[in-house]
Coordinates of C-alpha atoms in Angstrom, one line a residue:
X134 CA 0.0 0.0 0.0
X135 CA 1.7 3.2 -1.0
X136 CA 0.5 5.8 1.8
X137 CA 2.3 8.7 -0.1
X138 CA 0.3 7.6 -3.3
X139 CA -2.8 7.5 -1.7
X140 CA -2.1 11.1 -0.1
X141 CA -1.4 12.7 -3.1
X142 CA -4.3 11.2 -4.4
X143 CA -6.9 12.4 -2.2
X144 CA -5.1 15.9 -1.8
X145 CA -5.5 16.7 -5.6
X146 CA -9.6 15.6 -5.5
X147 CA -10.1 18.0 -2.6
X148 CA -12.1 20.7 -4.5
X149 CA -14.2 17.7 -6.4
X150 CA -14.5 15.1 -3.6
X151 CA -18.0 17.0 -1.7
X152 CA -19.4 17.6 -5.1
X153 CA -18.7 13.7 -6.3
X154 CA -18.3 11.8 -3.0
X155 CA -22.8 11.1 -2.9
X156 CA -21.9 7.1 -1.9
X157 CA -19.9 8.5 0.9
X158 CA -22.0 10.8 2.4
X159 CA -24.9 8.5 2.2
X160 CA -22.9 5.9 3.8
X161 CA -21.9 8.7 6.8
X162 CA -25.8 9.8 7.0
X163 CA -26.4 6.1 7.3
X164 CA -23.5 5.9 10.1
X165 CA -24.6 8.6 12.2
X166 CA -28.2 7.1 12.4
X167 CA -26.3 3.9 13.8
X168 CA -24.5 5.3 16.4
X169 CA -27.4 6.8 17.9
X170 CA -29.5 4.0 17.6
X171 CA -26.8 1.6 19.0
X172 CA -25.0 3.7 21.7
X173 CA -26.4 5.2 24.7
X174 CA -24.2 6.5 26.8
X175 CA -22.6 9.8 26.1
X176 CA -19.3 9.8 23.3
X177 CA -17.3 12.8 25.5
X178 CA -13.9 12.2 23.8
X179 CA -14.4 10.7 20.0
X180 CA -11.0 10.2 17.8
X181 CA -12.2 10.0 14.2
X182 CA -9.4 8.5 11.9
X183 CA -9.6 9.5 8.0
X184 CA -11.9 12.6 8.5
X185 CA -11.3 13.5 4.3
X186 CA -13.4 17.0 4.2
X187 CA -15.1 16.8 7.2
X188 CA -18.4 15.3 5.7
X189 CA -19.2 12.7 8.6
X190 CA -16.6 15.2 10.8
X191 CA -19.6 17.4 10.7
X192 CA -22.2 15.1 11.7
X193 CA -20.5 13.7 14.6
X194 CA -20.3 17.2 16.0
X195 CA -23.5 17.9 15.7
X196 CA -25.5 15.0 16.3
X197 CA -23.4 13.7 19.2
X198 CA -21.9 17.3 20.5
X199 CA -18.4 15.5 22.0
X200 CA -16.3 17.5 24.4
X201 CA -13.1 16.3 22.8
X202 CA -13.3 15.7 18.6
X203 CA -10.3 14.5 17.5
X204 CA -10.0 14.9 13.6
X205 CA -7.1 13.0 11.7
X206 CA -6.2 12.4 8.3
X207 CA -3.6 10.7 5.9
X208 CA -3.0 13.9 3.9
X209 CA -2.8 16.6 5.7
X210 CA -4.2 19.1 3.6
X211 CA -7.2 18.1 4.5
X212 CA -7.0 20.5 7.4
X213 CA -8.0 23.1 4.8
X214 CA -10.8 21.6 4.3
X215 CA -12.3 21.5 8.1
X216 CA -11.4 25.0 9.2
X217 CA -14.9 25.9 10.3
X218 CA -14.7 22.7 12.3
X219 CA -11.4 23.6 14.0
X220 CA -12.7 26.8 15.2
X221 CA -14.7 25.4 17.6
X222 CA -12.7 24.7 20.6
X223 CA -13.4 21.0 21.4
X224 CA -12.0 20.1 18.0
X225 CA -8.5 19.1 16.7
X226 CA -6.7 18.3 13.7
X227 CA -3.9 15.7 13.9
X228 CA -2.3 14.2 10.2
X229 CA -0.5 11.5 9.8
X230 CA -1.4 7.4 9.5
X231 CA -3.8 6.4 11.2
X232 CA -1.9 2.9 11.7
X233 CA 1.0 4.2 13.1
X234 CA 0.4 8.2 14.9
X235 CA -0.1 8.1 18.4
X236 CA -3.5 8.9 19.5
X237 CA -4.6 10.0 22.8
X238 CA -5.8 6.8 25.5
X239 CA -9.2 6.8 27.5
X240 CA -11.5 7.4 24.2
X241 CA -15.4 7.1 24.6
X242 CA -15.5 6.2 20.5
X243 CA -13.2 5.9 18.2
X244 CA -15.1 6.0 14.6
X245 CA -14.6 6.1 10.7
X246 CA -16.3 6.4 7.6
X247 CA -15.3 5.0 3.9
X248 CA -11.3 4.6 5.2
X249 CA -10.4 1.1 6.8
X250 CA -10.2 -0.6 3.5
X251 CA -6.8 1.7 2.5
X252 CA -5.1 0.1 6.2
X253 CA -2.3 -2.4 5.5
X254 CA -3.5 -4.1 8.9
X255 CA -6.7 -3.5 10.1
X256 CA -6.4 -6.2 12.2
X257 CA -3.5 -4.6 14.0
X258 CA -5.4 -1.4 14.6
X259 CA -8.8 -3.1 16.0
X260 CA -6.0 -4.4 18.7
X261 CA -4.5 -0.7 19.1
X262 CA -8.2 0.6 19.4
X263 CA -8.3 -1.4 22.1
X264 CA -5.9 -0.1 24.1
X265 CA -7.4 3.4 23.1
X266 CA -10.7 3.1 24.2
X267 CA -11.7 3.2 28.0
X268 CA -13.5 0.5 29.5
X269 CA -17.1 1.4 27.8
X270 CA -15.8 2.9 24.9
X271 CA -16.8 1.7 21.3
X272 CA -15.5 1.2 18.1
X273 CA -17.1 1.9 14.8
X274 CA -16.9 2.2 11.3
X275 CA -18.3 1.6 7.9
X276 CA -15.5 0.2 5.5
X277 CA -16.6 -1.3 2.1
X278 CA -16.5 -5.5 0.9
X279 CA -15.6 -7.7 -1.5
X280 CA -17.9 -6.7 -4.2
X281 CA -17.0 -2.9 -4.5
X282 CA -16.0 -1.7 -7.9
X283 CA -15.9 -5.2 -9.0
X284 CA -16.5 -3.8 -12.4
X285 CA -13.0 -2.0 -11.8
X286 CA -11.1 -4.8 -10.4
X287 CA -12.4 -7.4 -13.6
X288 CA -11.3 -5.1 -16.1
X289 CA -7.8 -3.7 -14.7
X290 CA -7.0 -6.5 -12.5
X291 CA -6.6 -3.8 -9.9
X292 CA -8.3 -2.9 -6.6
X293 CA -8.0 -2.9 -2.8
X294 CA -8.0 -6.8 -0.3
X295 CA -11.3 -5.8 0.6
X296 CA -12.3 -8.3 3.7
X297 CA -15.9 -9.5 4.2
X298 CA -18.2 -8.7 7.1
X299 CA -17.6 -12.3 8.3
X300 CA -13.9 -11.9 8.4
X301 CA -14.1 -8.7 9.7
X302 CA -16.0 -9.4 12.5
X303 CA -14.2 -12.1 13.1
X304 CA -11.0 -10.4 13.8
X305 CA -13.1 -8.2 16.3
X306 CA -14.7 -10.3 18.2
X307 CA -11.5 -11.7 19.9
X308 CA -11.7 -7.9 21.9
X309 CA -15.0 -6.5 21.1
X310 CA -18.4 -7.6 21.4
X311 CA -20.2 -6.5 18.3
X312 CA -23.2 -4.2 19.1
X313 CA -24.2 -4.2 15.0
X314 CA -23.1 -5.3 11.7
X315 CA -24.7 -4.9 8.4
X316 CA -24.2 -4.5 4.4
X317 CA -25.6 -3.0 1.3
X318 CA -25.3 -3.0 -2.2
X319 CA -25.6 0.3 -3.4
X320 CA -25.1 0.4 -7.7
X321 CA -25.0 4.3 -9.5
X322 CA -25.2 5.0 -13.1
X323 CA -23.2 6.5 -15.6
X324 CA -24.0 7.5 -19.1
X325 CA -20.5 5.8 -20.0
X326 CA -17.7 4.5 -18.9
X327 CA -15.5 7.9 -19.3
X328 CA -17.9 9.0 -16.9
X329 CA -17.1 6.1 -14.0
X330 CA -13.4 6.8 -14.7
X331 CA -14.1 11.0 -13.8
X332 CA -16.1 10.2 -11.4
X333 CA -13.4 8.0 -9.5
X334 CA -10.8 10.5 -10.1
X335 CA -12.7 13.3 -8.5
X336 CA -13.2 11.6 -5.6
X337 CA -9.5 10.0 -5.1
X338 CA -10.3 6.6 -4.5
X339 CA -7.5 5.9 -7.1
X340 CA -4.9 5.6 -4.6
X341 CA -3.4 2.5 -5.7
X342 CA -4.0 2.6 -9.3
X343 CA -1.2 2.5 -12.0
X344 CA -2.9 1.8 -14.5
X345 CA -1.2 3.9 -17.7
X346 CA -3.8 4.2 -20.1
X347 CA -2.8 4.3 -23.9
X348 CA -5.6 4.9 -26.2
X349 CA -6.1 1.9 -27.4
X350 CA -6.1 0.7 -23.5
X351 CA -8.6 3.0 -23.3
X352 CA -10.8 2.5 -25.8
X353 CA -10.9 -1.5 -24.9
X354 CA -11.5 -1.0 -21.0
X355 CA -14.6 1.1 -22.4
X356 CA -15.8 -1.1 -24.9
X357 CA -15.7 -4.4 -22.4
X358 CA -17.4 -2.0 -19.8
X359 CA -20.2 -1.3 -21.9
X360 CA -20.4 -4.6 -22.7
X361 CA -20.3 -6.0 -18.9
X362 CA -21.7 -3.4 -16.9
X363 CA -24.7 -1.8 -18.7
X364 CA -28.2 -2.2 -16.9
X365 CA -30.0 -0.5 -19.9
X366 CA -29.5 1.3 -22.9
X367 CA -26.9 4.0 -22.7
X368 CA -25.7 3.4 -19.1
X369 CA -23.0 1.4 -16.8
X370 CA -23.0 0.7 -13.5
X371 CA -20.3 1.0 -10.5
X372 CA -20.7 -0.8 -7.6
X373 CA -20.0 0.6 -4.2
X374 CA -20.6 -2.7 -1.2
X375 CA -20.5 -0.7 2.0
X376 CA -20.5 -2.4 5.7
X377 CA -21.1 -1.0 8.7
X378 CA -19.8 -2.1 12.3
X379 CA -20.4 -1.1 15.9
X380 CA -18.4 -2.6 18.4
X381 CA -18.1 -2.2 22.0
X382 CA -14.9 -3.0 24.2
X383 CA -15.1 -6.4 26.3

């Protein structure tokens, strides 16, 4: 996993990722309504790891008002980008991986939206978590599964290890008992496959791509696309497989 790629990455689609990133901010909405369903007790002191813009950043605050937000971020331009979140006293920005930054002990919830699945070892970091979390604290996050952009991976031969809900929870549940766990298919539309390829770009998800495109490359990815992944006339699909988990500290 090249962190530096991935940074670079995100950091460029800063300006297009709000307007583009729809899948992510559903998944967030969907997130939020979790937690408070899930969790009763209060979240005073909530780390969030790979905050992007601020899009769930923003609902956290203000659906579970934390004394202590903790912001962080791969790329740390993304500072920037929560500015009217950082004004407010109780939050903080803090850049760096996520895997390997220290993070401050005795958290209430430490949380994440559309970000595990670019971690070398999530495995490693439910264990770290852990440590992090007082003794009634919770852990939870939406990541995404095996079946997102499937039409991607068949065509370049490229993608994230995406781990399944089962796997997932089963490296959990060694430290956590799970509160929730659940999936969803969610499929958008494009007019053509130029459009899936923009539409990926803008958002940065792209981090471990090298594909180098030649036109005839090009022209072949579309055509087998169009010939995959169309659900009618004139469009293809993209799938995005979301999960979402809620875990609370044994």
């Amino acid at each position: 996993m090249n962190k530096q790629l991935i940074a670079e990455r995100f950091s460029k689609a800063i300006t297009t990722y709000p307007r583009e990133a729809n899948v992510q901010r559903q998944i967030a909405d969907k997130m939020i309504h979790l937690l408070t369903e899930h969790i009763s007790s209060p979240c005073s002191k909530v780390i969030e790891f790979g905050c992007g813009t601020g899009i769930y950043s923003r609902m956290l605050l203000q659906t579970l008002r934390p004394e202590e937000l903790l912001l962080n971020d791969l790329c740390p331009d993304m500072k920037y980008c929560c500015e009217d979140l950082l004004k407010k006293k109780q939050v903080s920005f803090l850049p760096g991986d996520a895997e390997t930054i220290s993070f401050p002990a005795e958290s209430t919830l430490i949380t994440s939206c559309s970000a595990l699945q670019w971690f070398e070892s999530p495995e490693n970091f439910f264990e770290r978590c852990n440590t992090l979390l007082n003794n009634q604290g919770y852990f939870a996050f939406s990541t995404f599964g095996k079946e997102n952009m499937k039409e991607i991976r068949q065509l370049t031969g490229q993608g994230l290890a995406y781990r399944s809900r089962e796997e997932l929870t089963a490296s959990l549940s060694a430290l956590y008992d799970i509160v929730h766990t659940e999936e969803e298919v969610i499929s958008l539309n494009f007019n053509n496959p130029m459009e899936v390829l923009y539409h990926l770009k803008q958002t940065g998800v792209t981090g471990t791509c090298n594909q180098s495109w030649t036109r005839s490359k090009l022209n072949l990815f579309c055509q087998e696309y169009e010939r995959l992944f169309s659900p009618g006339k004139g469009s293809v699909s993209l799938t995005y497989h979301p999960i979402y988990i809620i875990a609370k500290k044994r």
